[in-house]
PDB file of C-alpha atoms in Angstrom:
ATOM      1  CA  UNK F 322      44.643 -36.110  17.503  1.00 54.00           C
ATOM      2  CA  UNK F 323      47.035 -36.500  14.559  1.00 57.00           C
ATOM      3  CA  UNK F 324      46.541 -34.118  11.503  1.00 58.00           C
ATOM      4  CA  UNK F 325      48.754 -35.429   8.331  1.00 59.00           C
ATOM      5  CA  UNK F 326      48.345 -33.830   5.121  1.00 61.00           C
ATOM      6  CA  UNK F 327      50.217 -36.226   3.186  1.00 65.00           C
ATOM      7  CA  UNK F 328      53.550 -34.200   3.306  1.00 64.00           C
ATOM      8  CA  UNK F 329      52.084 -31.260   1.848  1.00 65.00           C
ATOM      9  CA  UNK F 330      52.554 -29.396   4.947  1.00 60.00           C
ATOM     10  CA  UNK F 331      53.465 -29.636   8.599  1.00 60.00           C
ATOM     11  CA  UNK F 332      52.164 -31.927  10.943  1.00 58.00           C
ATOM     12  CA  UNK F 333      50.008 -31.394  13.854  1.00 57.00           C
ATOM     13  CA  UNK F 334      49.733 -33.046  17.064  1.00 56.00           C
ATOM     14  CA  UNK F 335      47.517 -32.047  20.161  1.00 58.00           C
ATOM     15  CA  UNK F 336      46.208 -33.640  23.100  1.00 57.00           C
ATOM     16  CA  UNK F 337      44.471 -32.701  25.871  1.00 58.00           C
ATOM     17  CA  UNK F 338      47.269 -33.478  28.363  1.00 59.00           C
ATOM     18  CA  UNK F 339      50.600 -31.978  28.968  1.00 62.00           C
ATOM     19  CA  UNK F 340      52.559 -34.950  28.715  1.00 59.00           C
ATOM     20  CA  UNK F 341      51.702 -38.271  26.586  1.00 62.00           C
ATOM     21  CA  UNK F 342      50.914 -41.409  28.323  1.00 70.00           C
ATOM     22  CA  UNK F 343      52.146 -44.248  27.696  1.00 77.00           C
ATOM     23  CA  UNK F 344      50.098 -47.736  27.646  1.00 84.00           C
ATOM     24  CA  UNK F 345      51.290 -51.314  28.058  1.00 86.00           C
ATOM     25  CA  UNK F 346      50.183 -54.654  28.572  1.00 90.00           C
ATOM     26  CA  UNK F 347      51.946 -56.703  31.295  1.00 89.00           C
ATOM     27  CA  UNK F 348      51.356 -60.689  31.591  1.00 93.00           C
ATOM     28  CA  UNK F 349      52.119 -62.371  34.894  1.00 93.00           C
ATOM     29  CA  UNK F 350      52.535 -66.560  35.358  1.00 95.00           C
ATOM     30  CA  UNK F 351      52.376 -67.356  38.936  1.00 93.00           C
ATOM     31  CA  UNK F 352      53.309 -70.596  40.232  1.00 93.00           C
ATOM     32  CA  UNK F 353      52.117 -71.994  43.035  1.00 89.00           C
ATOM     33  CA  UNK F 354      49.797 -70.457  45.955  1.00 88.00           C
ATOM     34  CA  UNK F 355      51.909 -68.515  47.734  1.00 92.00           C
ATOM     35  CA  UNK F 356      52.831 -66.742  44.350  1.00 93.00           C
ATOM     36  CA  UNK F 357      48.991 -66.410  43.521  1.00 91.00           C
ATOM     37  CA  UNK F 358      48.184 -64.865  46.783  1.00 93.00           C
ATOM     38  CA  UNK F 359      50.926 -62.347  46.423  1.00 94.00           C
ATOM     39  CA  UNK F 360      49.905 -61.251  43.051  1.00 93.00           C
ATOM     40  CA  UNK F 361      46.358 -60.585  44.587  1.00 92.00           C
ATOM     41  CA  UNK F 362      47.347 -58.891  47.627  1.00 94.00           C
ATOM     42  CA  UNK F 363      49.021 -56.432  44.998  1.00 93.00           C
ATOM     43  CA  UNK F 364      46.182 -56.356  42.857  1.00 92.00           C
ATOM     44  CA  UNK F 365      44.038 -55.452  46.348  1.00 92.00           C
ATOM     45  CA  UNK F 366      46.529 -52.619  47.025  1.00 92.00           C
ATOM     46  CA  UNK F 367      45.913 -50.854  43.698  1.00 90.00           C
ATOM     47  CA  UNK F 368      42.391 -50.679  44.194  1.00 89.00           C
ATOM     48  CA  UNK F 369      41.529 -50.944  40.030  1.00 86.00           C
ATOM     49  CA  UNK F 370      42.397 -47.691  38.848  1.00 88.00           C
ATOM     50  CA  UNK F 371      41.890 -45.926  42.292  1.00 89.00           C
ATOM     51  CA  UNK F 372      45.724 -45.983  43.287  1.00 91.00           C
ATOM     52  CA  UNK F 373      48.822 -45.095  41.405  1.00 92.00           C
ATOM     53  CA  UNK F 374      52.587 -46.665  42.287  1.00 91.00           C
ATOM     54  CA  UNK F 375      56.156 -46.331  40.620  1.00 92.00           C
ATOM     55  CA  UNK F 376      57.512 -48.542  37.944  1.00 90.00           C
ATOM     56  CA  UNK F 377      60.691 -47.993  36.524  1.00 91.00           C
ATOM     57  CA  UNK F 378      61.212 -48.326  33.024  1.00 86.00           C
ATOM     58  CA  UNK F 379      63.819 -51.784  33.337  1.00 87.00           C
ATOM     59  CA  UNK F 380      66.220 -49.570  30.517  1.00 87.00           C
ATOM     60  CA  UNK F 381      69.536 -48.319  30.946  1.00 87.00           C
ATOM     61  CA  UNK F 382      68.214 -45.038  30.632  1.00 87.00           C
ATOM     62  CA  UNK F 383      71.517 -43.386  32.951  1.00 88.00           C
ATOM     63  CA  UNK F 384      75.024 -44.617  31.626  1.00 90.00           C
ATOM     64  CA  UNK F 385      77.125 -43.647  34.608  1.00 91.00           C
ATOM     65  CA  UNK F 386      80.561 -42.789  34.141  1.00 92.00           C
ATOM     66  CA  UNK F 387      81.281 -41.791  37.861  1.00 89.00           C
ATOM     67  CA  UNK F 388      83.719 -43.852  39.612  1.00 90.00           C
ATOM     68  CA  UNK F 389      84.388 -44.323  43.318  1.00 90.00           C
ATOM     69  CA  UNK F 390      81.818 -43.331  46.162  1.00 89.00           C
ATOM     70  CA  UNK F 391      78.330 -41.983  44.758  1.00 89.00           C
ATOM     71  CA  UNK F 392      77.341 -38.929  46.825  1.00 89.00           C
ATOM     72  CA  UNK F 393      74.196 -36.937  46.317  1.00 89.00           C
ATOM     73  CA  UNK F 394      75.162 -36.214  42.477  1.00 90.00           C
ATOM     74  CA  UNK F 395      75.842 -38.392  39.615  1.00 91.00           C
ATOM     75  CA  UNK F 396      78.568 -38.082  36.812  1.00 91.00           C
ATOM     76  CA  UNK F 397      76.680 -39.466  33.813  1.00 90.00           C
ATOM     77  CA  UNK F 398      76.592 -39.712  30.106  1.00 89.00           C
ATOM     78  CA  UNK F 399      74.497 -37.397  28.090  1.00 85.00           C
ATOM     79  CA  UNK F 400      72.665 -39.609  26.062  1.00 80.00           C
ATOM     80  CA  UNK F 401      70.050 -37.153  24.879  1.00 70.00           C
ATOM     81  CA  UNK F 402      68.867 -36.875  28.230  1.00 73.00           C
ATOM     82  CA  UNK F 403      68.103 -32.908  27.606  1.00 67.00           C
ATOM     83  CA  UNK F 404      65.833 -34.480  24.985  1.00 63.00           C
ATOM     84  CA  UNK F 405      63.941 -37.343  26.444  1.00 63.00           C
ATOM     85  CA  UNK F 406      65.002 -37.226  30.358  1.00 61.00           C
ATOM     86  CA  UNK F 407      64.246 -33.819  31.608  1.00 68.00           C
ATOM     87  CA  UNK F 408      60.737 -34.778  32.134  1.00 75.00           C
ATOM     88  CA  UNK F 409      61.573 -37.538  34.739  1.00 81.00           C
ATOM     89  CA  UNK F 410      61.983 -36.393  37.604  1.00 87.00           C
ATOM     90  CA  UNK F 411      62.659 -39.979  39.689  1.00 91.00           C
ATOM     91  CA  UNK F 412      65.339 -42.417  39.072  1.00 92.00           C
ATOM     92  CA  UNK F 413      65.605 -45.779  40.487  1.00 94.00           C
ATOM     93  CA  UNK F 414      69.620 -47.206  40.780  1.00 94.00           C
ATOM     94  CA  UNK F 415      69.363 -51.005  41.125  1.00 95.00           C
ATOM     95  CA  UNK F 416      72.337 -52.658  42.606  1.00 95.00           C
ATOM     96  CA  UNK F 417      74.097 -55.792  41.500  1.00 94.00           C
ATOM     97  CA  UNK F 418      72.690 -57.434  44.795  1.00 94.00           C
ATOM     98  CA  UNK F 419      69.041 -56.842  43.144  1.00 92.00           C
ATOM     99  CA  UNK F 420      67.952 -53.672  45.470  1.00 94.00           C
ATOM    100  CA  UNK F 421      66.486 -50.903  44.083  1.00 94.00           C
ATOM    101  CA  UNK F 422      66.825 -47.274  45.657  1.00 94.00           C
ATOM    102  CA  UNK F 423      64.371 -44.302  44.388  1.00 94.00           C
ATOM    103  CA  UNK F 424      65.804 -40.794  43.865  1.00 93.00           C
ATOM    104  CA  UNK F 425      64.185 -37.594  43.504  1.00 93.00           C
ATOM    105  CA  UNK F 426      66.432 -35.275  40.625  1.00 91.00           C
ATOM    106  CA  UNK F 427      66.888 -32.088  41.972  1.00 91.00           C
ATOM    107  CA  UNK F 428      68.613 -30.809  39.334  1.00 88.00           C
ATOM    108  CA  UNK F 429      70.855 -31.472  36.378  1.00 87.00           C
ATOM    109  CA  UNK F 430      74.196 -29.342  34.931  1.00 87.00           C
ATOM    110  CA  UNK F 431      75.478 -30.086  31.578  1.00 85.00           C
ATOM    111  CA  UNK F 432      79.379 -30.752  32.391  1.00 87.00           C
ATOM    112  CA  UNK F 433      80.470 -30.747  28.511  1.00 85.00           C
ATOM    113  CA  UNK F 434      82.106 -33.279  26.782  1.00 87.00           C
ATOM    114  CA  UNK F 435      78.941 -35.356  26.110  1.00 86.00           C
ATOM    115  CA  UNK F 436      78.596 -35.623  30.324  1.00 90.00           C
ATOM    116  CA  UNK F 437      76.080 -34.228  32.868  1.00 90.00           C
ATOM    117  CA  UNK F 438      75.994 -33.748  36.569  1.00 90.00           C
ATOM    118  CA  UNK F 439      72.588 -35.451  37.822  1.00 90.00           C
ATOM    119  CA  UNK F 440      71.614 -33.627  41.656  1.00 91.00           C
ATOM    120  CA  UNK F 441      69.592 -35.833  43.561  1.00 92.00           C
ATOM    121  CA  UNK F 442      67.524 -35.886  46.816  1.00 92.00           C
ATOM    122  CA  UNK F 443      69.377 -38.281  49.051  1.00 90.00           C
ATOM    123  CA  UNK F 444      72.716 -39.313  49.230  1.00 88.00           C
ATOM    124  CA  UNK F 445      74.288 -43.023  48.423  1.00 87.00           C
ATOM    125  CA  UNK F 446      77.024 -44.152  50.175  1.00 86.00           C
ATOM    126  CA  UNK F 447      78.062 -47.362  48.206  1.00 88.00           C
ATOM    127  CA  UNK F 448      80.905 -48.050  45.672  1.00 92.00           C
ATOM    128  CA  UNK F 449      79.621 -46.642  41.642  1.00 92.00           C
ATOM    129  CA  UNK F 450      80.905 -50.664  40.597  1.00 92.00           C
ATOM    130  CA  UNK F 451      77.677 -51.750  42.615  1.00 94.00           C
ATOM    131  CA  UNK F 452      75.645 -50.199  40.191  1.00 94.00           C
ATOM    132  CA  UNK F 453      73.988 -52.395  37.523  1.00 95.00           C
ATOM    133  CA  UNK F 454      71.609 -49.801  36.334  1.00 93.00           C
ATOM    134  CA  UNK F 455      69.781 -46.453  36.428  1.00 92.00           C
ATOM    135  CA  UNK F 456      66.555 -46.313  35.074  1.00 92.00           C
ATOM    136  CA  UNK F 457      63.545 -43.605  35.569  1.00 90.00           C
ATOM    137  CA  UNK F 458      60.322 -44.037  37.298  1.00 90.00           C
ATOM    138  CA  UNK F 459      57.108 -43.333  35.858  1.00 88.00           C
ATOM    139  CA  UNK F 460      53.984 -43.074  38.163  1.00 90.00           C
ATOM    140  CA  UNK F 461      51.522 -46.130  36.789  1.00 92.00           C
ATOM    141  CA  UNK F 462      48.117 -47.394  37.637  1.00 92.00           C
ATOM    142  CA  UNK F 463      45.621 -49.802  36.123  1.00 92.00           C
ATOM    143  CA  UNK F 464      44.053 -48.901  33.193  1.00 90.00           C
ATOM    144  CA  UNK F 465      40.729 -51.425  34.325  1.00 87.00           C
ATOM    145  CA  UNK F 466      38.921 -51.996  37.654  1.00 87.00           C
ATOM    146  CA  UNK F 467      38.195 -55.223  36.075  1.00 89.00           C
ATOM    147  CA  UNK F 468      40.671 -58.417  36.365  1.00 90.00           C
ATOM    148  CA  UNK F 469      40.822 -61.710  34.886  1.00 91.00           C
ATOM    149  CA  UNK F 470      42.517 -64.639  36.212  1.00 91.00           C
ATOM    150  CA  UNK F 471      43.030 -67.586  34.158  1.00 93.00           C
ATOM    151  CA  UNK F 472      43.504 -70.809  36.268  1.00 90.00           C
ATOM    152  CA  UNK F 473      46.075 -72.969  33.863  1.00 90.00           C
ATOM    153  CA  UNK F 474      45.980 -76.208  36.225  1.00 87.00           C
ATOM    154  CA  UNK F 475      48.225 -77.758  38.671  1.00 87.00           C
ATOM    155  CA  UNK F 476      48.608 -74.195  40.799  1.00 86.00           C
ATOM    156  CA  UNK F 477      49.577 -72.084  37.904  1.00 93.00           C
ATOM    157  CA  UNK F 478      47.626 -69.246  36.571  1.00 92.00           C
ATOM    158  CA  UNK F 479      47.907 -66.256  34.355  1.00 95.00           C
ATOM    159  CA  UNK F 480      46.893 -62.829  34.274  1.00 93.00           C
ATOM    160  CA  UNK F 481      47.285 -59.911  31.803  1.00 93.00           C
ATOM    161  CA  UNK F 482      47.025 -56.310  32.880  1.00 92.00           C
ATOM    162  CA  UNK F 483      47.049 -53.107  30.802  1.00 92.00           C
ATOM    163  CA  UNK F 484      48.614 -49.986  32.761  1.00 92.00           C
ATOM    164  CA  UNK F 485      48.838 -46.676  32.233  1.00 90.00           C
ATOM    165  CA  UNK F 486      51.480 -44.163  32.754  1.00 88.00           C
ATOM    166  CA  UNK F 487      49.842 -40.925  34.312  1.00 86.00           C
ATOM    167  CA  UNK F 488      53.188 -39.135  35.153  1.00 80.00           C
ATOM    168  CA  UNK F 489      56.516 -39.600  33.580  1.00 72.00           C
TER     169      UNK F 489
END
């Protein structure tokens, strides 16, 4: 619920959650069968709303200024991550190569300067110029049990899914 009182006073907001949740729409175009099946073997694994998985955000939400071998702790900008980041508590680093690797943040020092020290679960052993981005992962599902499919022609279809994020 959002109380305004046409700047006469402060604002209110409440909900009956701890943390928001966000809501988007995703569209898929799959070409082809063996595309198609894929898609609904994924669909199958969520189960409608019945089973969560991790998405990352696809921003640059980590800047990292580390250079050399990464370890189990990252040297990265600030970027008002005391602000909007200390809620996430899973990055994903994806590699110039196109693999993505999941981290847990253990923990997170401010190292001055406009830098912090990010502590995570597991250790990386690659070079920091292999890194193309860091970006956090939210915990997703369906917001339907119901799915449409629109069948295009020649192979192709469409879909259009709305998902919820349950857990930043």
């Amino acid at each position: 619920q959002n109380e305004v009182d046409y700047e006469t006073g402060v604002i209110n907001y409440s909900a009956p959650w701890k943390n928001f949740k966000r809501a988007r729409s995703v569209s898929f175009l799959n070409d082809g069968p063996t595309e198609c099946w894929t898609f609904k073997k994924w669909l199958n694994r969520r189960a409608g709303r019945l089973r969560p998985y991790w998405l990352p955000t696809f921003e640059d939400n980590l800047r990292l200024k580390q250079v050399g071998t990464l370890n189990s702790s990252l040297l990265c900008y600030d970027d008002s991550y005391k602000n909007l980041g200390l809620i996430n508590n899973h990055i994903a680093i994806l590699l110039h190569d196109g693999t993505w690797h999941p981290r847990a943040v253990t923990g997170i020092s401010d190292e001055g300067g406009g830098l912090i020290q990010v502590a995570i679960d597991s250790p990386m052993f690659f070079d920091a110029s292999m890194v193309r981005m860091i970006c956090f992962l939210g915990l997703h599902r369906l917001d339907t049990d119901r799915v449409e499919i629109d069948w295009i022609g020649n192979g192709i279809n469409q879909c259009s899914l709305r998902i919820l994020e349950i857990k930043p």
